[in-house]
Amino acid sequence: MTRSGPCDVHTVALNPAIDLTVGLSQLVPGEVARARSARHDPGGKGVNVASCLADWGTAVTIHGLLGLENAARFEALFAAKGISDAMVRLPQATRTNIKLLEEGGRTTDVNLPGFSASARDLAAVEASLAPLGAGALVAISGSQPQGLEDEASARLTAALTRRGARVVLDVSGAPLRAALARAPDALPFAIKPNRHELEACLRADLSRRADLVAAARGLVARGIGLVIVSLGTEGAIFLSAAAELQALPMALSQGSTVGAGDAMVAGVVAALAEGLGPEALAARATAFAVGKLRNAGPHLPEQGEIRALERAVAVRPLAEWLAQEPGA
Ligand SMILES: O=P(O)(O)OC[C@H]1O[C@](O)(CO)[C@@H](O)[C@@H]1O
């Protein structure tokens, strides 16, 4: 595997998780379910992003917080994939999140709150990111542990942005709202909410395409370089000052959808690191997400398969998608 990338690439996971994926024929709430299979994978958004980037051949360092009690599973992943480990250890256990995967691919996630962290722990993560400035690309992903202020990810983003790093931020809820409330010189370079997360953050109904696009354009006008909204089987929209695009994946395989969004973030980071233009970036990000569906755990298929998927992604002007409002 070739290592590539003129940029210095990093990810941040403040609240990683071991994903316990339980295979069931069907989930019926309130009834006893007999599991057909179970597997444990090191996960959490920042871990998944780092793992997919490493599979692609990008040299990557992971930062954030990790429970000392069950760190071995993560350390084994980092060692196997050559991921540089700069995570701060807490004398606790990393959470286990439950993924109930039914035949046909429908997944129900039960995400636990995880360990508690303090302002001092966040300061230790900030210290590990302190050397990063211009030339660095940093993906900050996932929820924040209990004990940290809603501002935690926004604060890391602001410091990195002010030093000239580009931050790709994939958080939701109050942490996303806090990051978007910042002054233009402290905003992330890119965000990737799904439609529901953007609606919750902006407290707006964005079910109509026109409203969704207007909201995304508003964020670009405020100074976010790249706004990506993921739309499940409808693909994703990509808006920047340079281009407005929709990328539509080919027929999807029926694997667990867990981590597909993280793979998309990894694809965005890989594309930015390689200096790809907007169309190629949209195709790369979508191919990573589709490729991830084919694999259990935080793993991408090999490069050749991703490049074939990339060629099969349909990227078109956003105006075409906008003109086809369902029910209009
Ligand atoms: O940090 P959150 O929002 O609780 O999400 C964590 C979950 O998301 C995933 O990263 C998938 O996106 C899982 O690996 C993990 O269990």
JSON list of N, CA and C and ligand atoms in Angstrom, two decimals, residues 14-20 41-49 95-99 109-113 141-145 170-172 197 257-263 292 298, ligand 1:
[
{"chain": "A", "resi": 14, "resn": "LEU", "atom": "N", "xyz": [-13.33, 12.35, 20.51]},
{"chain": "A", "resi": 14, "resn": "LEU", "atom": "CA", "xyz": [-13.44, 12.66, 21.95]},
{"chain": "A", "resi": 14, "resn": "LEU", "atom": "C", "xyz": [-14.22, 11.58, 22.69]},
{"chain": "A", "resi": 15, "resn": "ASN", "atom": "N", "xyz": [-15.07, 10.83, 21.96]},
{"chain": "A", "resi": 15, "resn": "ASN", "atom": "CA", "xyz": [-15.91, 9.82, 22.62]},
{"chain": "A", "resi": 15, "resn": "ASN", "atom": "C", "xyz": [-15.99, 8.55, 21.76]},
{"chain": "A", "resi": 16, "resn": "PRO", "atom": "N", "xyz": [-14.85, 7.84, 21.66]},
{"chain": "A", "resi": 16, "resn": "PRO", "atom": "CA", "xyz": [-14.87, 6.63, 20.82]},
{"chain": "A", "resi": 16, "resn": "PRO", "atom": "C", "xyz": [-15.77, 5.55, 21.41]},
{"chain": "A", "resi": 17, "resn": "ALA", "atom": "N", "xyz": [-15.88, 4.46, 20.72]},
{"chain": "A", "resi": 17, "resn": "ALA", "atom": "CA", "xyz": [-16.79, 3.40, 21.19]},
{"chain": "A", "resi": 17, "resn": "ALA", "atom": "C", "xyz": [-16.35, 2.06, 20.62]},
{"chain": "A", "resi": 18, "resn": "ILE", "atom": "N", "xyz": [-16.60, 1.01, 21.38]},
{"chain": "A", "resi": 18, "resn": "ILE", "atom": "CA", "xyz": [-16.52, -0.32, 20.79]},
{"chain": "A", "resi": 18, "resn": "ILE", "atom": "C", "xyz": [-17.93, -0.60, 20.27]},
{"chain": "A", "resi": 19, "resn": "ASP", "atom": "N", "xyz": [-18.03, -0.95, 19.00]},
{"chain": "A", "resi": 19, "resn": "ASP", "atom": "CA", "xyz": [-19.35, -1.24, 18.44]},
{"chain": "A", "resi": 19, "resn": "ASP", "atom": "C", "xyz": [-19.63, -2.73, 18.57]},
{"chain": "A", "resi": 20, "resn": "LEU", "atom": "N", "xyz": [-20.68, -3.05, 19.30]},
{"chain": "A", "resi": 20, "resn": "LEU", "atom": "CA", "xyz": [-21.15, -4.44, 19.41]},
{"chain": "A", "resi": 20, "resn": "LEU", "atom": "C", "xyz": [-22.29, -4.59, 18.40]},
{"chain": "A", "resi": 41, "resn": "ASP", "atom": "N", "xyz": [-16.16, -4.28, 17.28]},
{"chain": "A", "resi": 41, "resn": "ASP", "atom": "CA", "xyz": [-15.19, -3.54, 16.48]},
{"chain": "A", "resi": 41, "resn": "ASP", "atom": "C", "xyz": [-14.84, -2.24, 17.19]},
{"chain": "A", "resi": 42, "resn": "PRO", "atom": "N", "xyz": [-13.57, -1.88, 17.16]},
{"chain": "A", "resi": 42, "resn": "PRO", "atom": "CA", "xyz": [-13.23, -0.55, 17.66]},
{"chain": "A", "resi": 42, "resn": "PRO", "atom": "C", "xyz": [-13.89, 0.47, 16.73]},
{"chain": "A", "resi": 43, "resn": "GLY", "atom": "N", "xyz": [-14.56, 1.47, 17.30]},
{"chain": "A", "resi": 43, "resn": "GLY", "atom": "CA", "xyz": [-15.28, 2.42, 16.45]},
{"chain": "A", "resi": 43, "resn": "GLY", "atom": "C", "xyz": [-15.39, 3.77, 17.12]},
{"chain": "A", "resi": 44, "resn": "GLY", "atom": "N", "xyz": [-16.47, 4.45, 16.79]},
{"chain": "A", "resi": 44, "resn": "GLY", "atom": "CA", "xyz": [-16.60, 5.87, 17.13]},
{"chain": "A", "resi": 44, "resn": "GLY", "atom": "C", "xyz": [-16.14, 6.63, 15.90]},
{"chain": "A", "resi": 45, "resn": "LYS", "atom": "N", "xyz": [-16.75, 7.78, 15.70]},
{"chain": "A", "resi": 45, "resn": "LYS", "atom": "CA", "xyz": [-16.58, 8.44, 14.40]},
{"chain": "A", "resi": 45, "resn": "LYS", "atom": "C", "xyz": [-15.11, 8.76, 14.06]},
{"chain": "A", "resi": 46, "resn": "GLY", "atom": "N", "xyz": [-14.39, 9.35, 15.01]},
{"chain": "A", "resi": 46, "resn": "GLY", "atom": "CA", "xyz": [-12.99, 9.71, 14.71]},
{"chain": "A", "resi": 46, "resn": "GLY", "atom": "C", "xyz": [-12.10, 8.50, 14.46]},
{"chain": "A", "resi": 47, "resn": "VAL", "atom": "N", "xyz": [-12.41, 7.39, 15.13]},
{"chain": "A", "resi": 47, "resn": "VAL", "atom": "CA", "xyz": [-11.65, 6.14, 14.91]},
{"chain": "A", "resi": 47, "resn": "VAL", "atom": "C", "xyz": [-11.97, 5.60, 13.51]},
{"chain": "A", "resi": 48, "resn": "ASN", "atom": "N", "xyz": [-13.25, 5.60, 13.16]},
{"chain": "A", "resi": 48, "resn": "ASN", "atom": "CA", "xyz": [-13.64, 5.09, 11.85]},
{"chain": "A", "resi": 48, "resn": "ASN", "atom": "C", "xyz": [-13.01, 5.91, 10.72]},
{"chain": "A", "resi": 49, "resn": "VAL", "atom": "N", "xyz": [-13.00, 7.24, 10.90]},
{"chain": "A", "resi": 49, "resn": "VAL", "atom": "CA", "xyz": [-12.41, 8.10, 9.85]},
{"chain": "A", "resi": 49, "resn": "VAL", "atom": "C", "xyz": [-10.92, 7.77, 9.70]},
{"chain": "A", "resi": 95, "resn": "ARG", "atom": "N", "xyz": [-16.80, 3.38, 26.10]},
{"chain": "A", "resi": 95, "resn": "ARG", "atom": "CA", "xyz": [-18.16, 2.81, 26.03]},
{"chain": "A", "resi": 95, "resn": "ARG", "atom": "C", "xyz": [-18.28, 1.71, 24.97]},
{"chain": "A", "resi": 96, "resn": "THR", "atom": "N", "xyz": [-19.32, 0.90, 25.13]},
{"chain": "A", "resi": 96, "resn": "THR", "atom": "CA", "xyz": [-19.70, -0.05, 24.08]},
{"chain": "A", "resi": 96, "resn": "THR", "atom": "C", "xyz": [-21.05, 0.39, 23.54]},
{"chain": "A", "resi": 97, "resn": "ASN", "atom": "N", "xyz": [-21.15, 0.62, 22.24]},
{"chain": "A", "resi": 97, "resn": "ASN", "atom": "CA", "xyz": [-22.41, 0.99, 21.60]},
{"chain": "A", "resi": 97, "resn": "ASN", "atom": "C", "xyz": [-23.01, -0.24, 20.92]},
{"chain": "A", "resi": 98, "resn": "ILE", "atom": "N", "xyz": [-24.33, -0.32, 20.97]},
{"chain": "A", "resi": 98, "resn": "ILE", "atom": "CA", "xyz": [-24.99, -1.53, 20.45]},
{"chain": "A", "resi": 98, "resn": "ILE", "atom": "C", "xyz": [-25.63, -1.23, 19.10]},
{"chain": "A", "resi": 99, "resn": "LYS", "atom": "N", "xyz": [-25.36, -2.08, 18.13]},
{"chain": "A", "resi": 99, "resn": "LYS", "atom": "CA", "xyz": [-25.89, -1.92, 16.78]},
{"chain": "A", "resi": 99, "resn": "LYS", "atom": "C", "xyz": [-26.72, -3.16, 16.47]},
{"chain": "A", "resi": 109, "resn": "ASP", "atom": "N", "xyz": [-29.36, 1.80, 16.25]},
{"chain": "A", "resi": 109, "resn": "ASP", "atom": "CA", "xyz": [-28.18, 2.13, 17.07]},
{"chain": "A", "resi": 109, "resn": "ASP", "atom": "C", "xyz": [-28.61, 2.48, 18.49]},
{"chain": "A", "resi": 110, "resn": "VAL", "atom": "N", "xyz": [-27.93, 1.92, 19.46]},
{"chain": "A", "resi": 110, "resn": "VAL", "atom": "CA", "xyz": [-28.11, 2.36, 20.85]},
{"chain": "A", "resi": 110, "resn": "VAL", "atom": "C", "xyz": [-26.74, 2.86, 21.31]},
{"chain": "A", "resi": 111, "resn": "ASN", "atom": "N", "xyz": [-26.56, 4.19, 21.29]},
{"chain": "A", "resi": 111, "resn": "ASN", "atom": "CA", "xyz": [-25.26, 4.77, 21.62]},
{"chain": "A", "resi": 111, "resn": "ASN", "atom": "C", "xyz": [-25.23, 5.21, 23.08]},
{"chain": "A", "resi": 112, "resn": "LEU", "atom": "N", "xyz": [-24.27, 4.70, 23.84]},
{"chain": "A", "resi": 112, "resn": "LEU", "atom": "CA", "xyz": [-24.20, 5.02, 25.27]},
{"chain": "A", "resi": 112, "resn": "LEU", "atom": "C", "xyz": [-23.46, 6.34, 25.50]},
{"chain": "A", "resi": 113, "resn": "PRO", "atom": "N", "xyz": [-23.64, 6.92, 26.70]},
{"chain": "A", "resi": 113, "resn": "PRO", "atom": "CA", "xyz": [-22.98, 8.21, 26.93]},
{"chain": "A", "resi": 113, "resn": "PRO", "atom": "C", "xyz": [-21.45, 8.10, 27.02]},
{"chain": "A", "resi": 141, "resn": "SER", "atom": "N", "xyz": [-14.78, 14.47, 14.88]},
{"chain": "A", "resi": 141, "resn": "SER", "atom": "CA", "xyz": [-16.03, 13.74, 14.64]},
{"chain": "A", "resi": 141, "resn": "SER", "atom": "C", "xyz": [-16.61, 13.17, 15.92]},
{"chain": "A", "resi": 142, "resn": "GLY", "atom": "N", "xyz": [-17.93, 13.16, 15.96]},
{"chain": "A", "resi": 142, "resn": "GLY", "atom": "CA", "xyz": [-18.64, 12.38, 16.98]},
{"chain": "A", "resi": 142, "resn": "GLY", "atom": "C", "xyz": [-19.06, 13.17, 18.19]},
{"chain": "A", "resi": 143, "resn": "SER", "atom": "N", "xyz": [-19.75, 12.46, 19.08]},
{"chain": "A", "resi": 143, "resn": "SER", "atom": "CA", "xyz": [-20.30, 13.10, 20.27]},
{"chain": "A", "resi": 143, "resn": "SER", "atom": "C", "xyz": [-19.18, 13.42, 21.26]},
{"chain": "A", "resi": 144, "resn": "GLN", "atom": "N", "xyz": [-19.54, 14.16, 22.28]},
{"chain": "A", "resi": 144, "resn": "GLN", "atom": "CA", "xyz": [-18.58, 14.53, 23.32]},
{"chain": "A", "resi": 144, "resn": "GLN", "atom": "C", "xyz": [-18.94, 13.79, 24.60]},
{"chain": "A", "resi": 145, "resn": "PRO", "atom": "N", "xyz": [-17.93, 13.38, 25.38]},
{"chain": "A", "resi": 145, "resn": "PRO", "atom": "CA", "xyz": [-18.24, 12.68, 26.61]},
{"chain": "A", "resi": 145, "resn": "PRO", "atom": "C", "xyz": [-18.93, 13.60, 27.63]},
{"chain": "A", "resi": 170, "resn": "ASP", "atom": "N", "xyz": [-17.59, 16.87, 11.91]},
{"chain": "A", "resi": 170, "resn": "ASP", "atom": "CA", "xyz": [-18.78, 16.02, 11.78]},
{"chain": "A", "resi": 170, "resn": "ASP", "atom": "C", "xyz": [-19.34, 15.75, 13.18]},
{"chain": "A", "resi": 171, "resn": "VAL", "atom": "N", "xyz": [-20.03, 16.75, 13.70]},
{"chain": "A", "resi": 171, "resn": "VAL", "atom": "CA", "xyz": [-20.69, 16.61, 15.00]},
{"chain": "A", "resi": 171, "resn": "VAL", "atom": "C", "xyz": [-22.14, 17.03, 14.82]},
{"chain": "A", "resi": 172, "resn": "SER", "atom": "N", "xyz": [-22.96, 16.76, 15.82]},
{"chain": "A", "resi": 172, "resn": "SER", "atom": "CA", "xyz": [-24.38, 17.11, 15.68]},
{"chain": "A", "resi": 172, "resn": "SER", "atom": "C", "xyz": [-24.87, 17.75, 16.98]},
{"chain": "A", "resi": 197, "resn": "GLU", "atom": "N", "xyz": [-29.81, 16.13, 11.11]},
{"chain": "A", "resi": 197, "resn": "GLU", "atom": "CA", "xyz": [-28.90, 16.84, 12.01]},
{"chain": "A", "resi": 197, "resn": "GLU", "atom": "C", "xyz": [-28.90, 18.34, 11.70]},
{"chain": "A", "resi": 257, "resn": "THR", "atom": "N", "xyz": [-25.30, 0.13, 7.86]},
{"chain": "A", "resi": 257, "resn": "THR", "atom": "CA", "xyz": [-24.98, 1.51, 7.46]},
{"chain": "A", "resi": 257, "resn": "THR", "atom": "C", "xyz": [-24.06, 2.18, 8.47]},
{"chain": "A", "resi": 258, "resn": "VAL", "atom": "N", "xyz": [-23.75, 1.48, 9.57]},
{"chain": "A", "resi": 258, "resn": "VAL", "atom": "CA", "xyz": [-22.90, 2.08, 10.61]},
{"chain": "A", "resi": 258, "resn": "VAL", "atom": "C", "xyz": [-21.54, 2.44, 10.02]},
{"chain": "A", "resi": 259, "resn": "GLY", "atom": "N", "xyz": [-21.16, 3.68, 10.18]},
{"chain": "A", "resi": 259, "resn": "GLY", "atom": "CA", "xyz": [-19.83, 4.10, 9.73]},
{"chain": "A", "resi": 259, "resn": "GLY", "atom": "C", "xyz": [-19.79, 4.58, 8.30]},
{"chain": "A", "resi": 260, "resn": "ALA", "atom": "N", "xyz": [-20.91, 4.51, 7.56]},
{"chain": "A", "resi": 260, "resn": "ALA", "atom": "CA", "xyz": [-20.87, 4.98, 6.16]},
{"chain": "A", "resi": 260, "resn": "ALA", "atom": "C", "xyz": [-20.62, 6.50, 6.11]},
{"chain": "A", "resi": 261, "resn": "GLY", "atom": "N", "xyz": [-21.23, 7.22, 7.04]},
{"chain": "A", "resi": 261, "resn": "GLY", "atom": "CA", "xyz": [-21.01, 8.67, 7.10]},
{"chain": "A", "resi": 261, "resn": "GLY", "atom": "C", "xyz": [-19.56, 8.99, 7.45]},
{"chain": "A", "resi": 262, "resn": "ASP", "atom": "N", "xyz": [-18.97, 8.17, 8.32]},
{"chain": "A", "resi": 262, "resn": "ASP", "atom": "CA", "xyz": [-17.57, 8.39, 8.69]},
{"chain": "A", "resi": 262, "resn": "ASP", "atom": "C", "xyz": [-16.66, 8.11, 7.49]},
{"chain": "A", "resi": 263, "resn": "ALA", "atom": "N", "xyz": [-17.02, 7.08, 6.72]},
{"chain": "A", "resi": 263, "resn": "ALA", "atom": "CA", "xyz": [-16.23, 6.80, 5.51]},
{"chain": "A", "resi": 263, "resn": "ALA", "atom": "C", "xyz": [-16.34, 7.98, 4.54]},
{"chain": "A", "resi": 292, "resn": "LYS", "atom": "N", "xyz": [-17.69, 1.35, 2.13]},
{"chain": "A", "resi": 292, "resn": "LYS", "atom": "CA", "xyz": [-17.77, 0.94, 3.54]},
{"chain": "A", "resi": 292, "resn": "LYS", "atom": "C", "xyz": [-18.96, 0.01, 3.78]},
{"chain": "A", "resi": 298, "resn": "PRO", "atom": "N", "xyz": [-14.70, -0.96, 10.77]},
{"chain": "A", "resi": 298, "resn": "PRO", "atom": "CA", "xyz": [-14.26, 0.32, 10.19]},
{"chain": "A", "resi": 298, "resn": "PRO", "atom": "C", "xyz": [-13.26, 0.13, 9.05]},
{"chain": "B", "resi": 1, "resn": "LIG", "atom": "O1", "xyz": [-20.36, 9.68, 18.89]},
{"chain": "B", "resi": 1, "resn": "LIG", "atom": "P1", "xyz": [-21.75, 9.22, 18.60]},
{"chain": "B", "resi": 1, "resn": "LIG", "atom": "O2", "xyz": [-22.57, 10.25, 17.94]},
{"chain": "B", "resi": 1, "resn": "LIG", "atom": "O3", "xyz": [-22.40, 8.63, 19.82]},
{"chain": "B", "resi": 1, "resn": "LIG", "atom": "O4", "xyz": [-21.65, 8.07, 17.52]},
{"chain": "B", "resi": 1, "resn": "LIG", "atom": "C1", "xyz": [-20.86, 6.95, 17.74]},
{"chain": "B", "resi": 1, "resn": "LIG", "atom": "C2", "xyz": [-21.23, 5.85, 16.81]},
{"chain": "B", "resi": 1, "resn": "LIG", "atom": "O5", "xyz": [-21.14, 6.34, 15.49]},
{"chain": "B", "resi": 1, "resn": "LIG", "atom": "C3", "xyz": [-20.29, 5.51, 14.71]},
{"chain": "B", "resi": 1, "resn": "LIG", "atom": "O6", "xyz": [-19.04, 6.12, 14.67]},
{"chain": "B", "resi": 1, "resn": "LIG", "atom": "C4", "xyz": [-20.86, 5.37, 13.33]},
{"chain": "B", "resi": 1, "resn": "LIG", "atom": "O7", "xyz": [-20.97, 6.64, 12.74]},
{"chain": "B", "resi": 1, "resn": "LIG", "atom": "C5", "xyz": [-20.18, 4.20, 15.47]},
{"chain": "B", "resi": 1, "resn": "LIG", "atom": "O8", "xyz": [-18.96, 3.56, 15.23]},
{"chain": "B", "resi": 1, "resn": "LIG", "atom": "C6", "xyz": [-20.33, 4.65, 16.90]},
{"chain": "B", "resi": 1, "resn": "LIG", "atom": "O9", "xyz": [-20.90, 3.64, 17.69]}
]
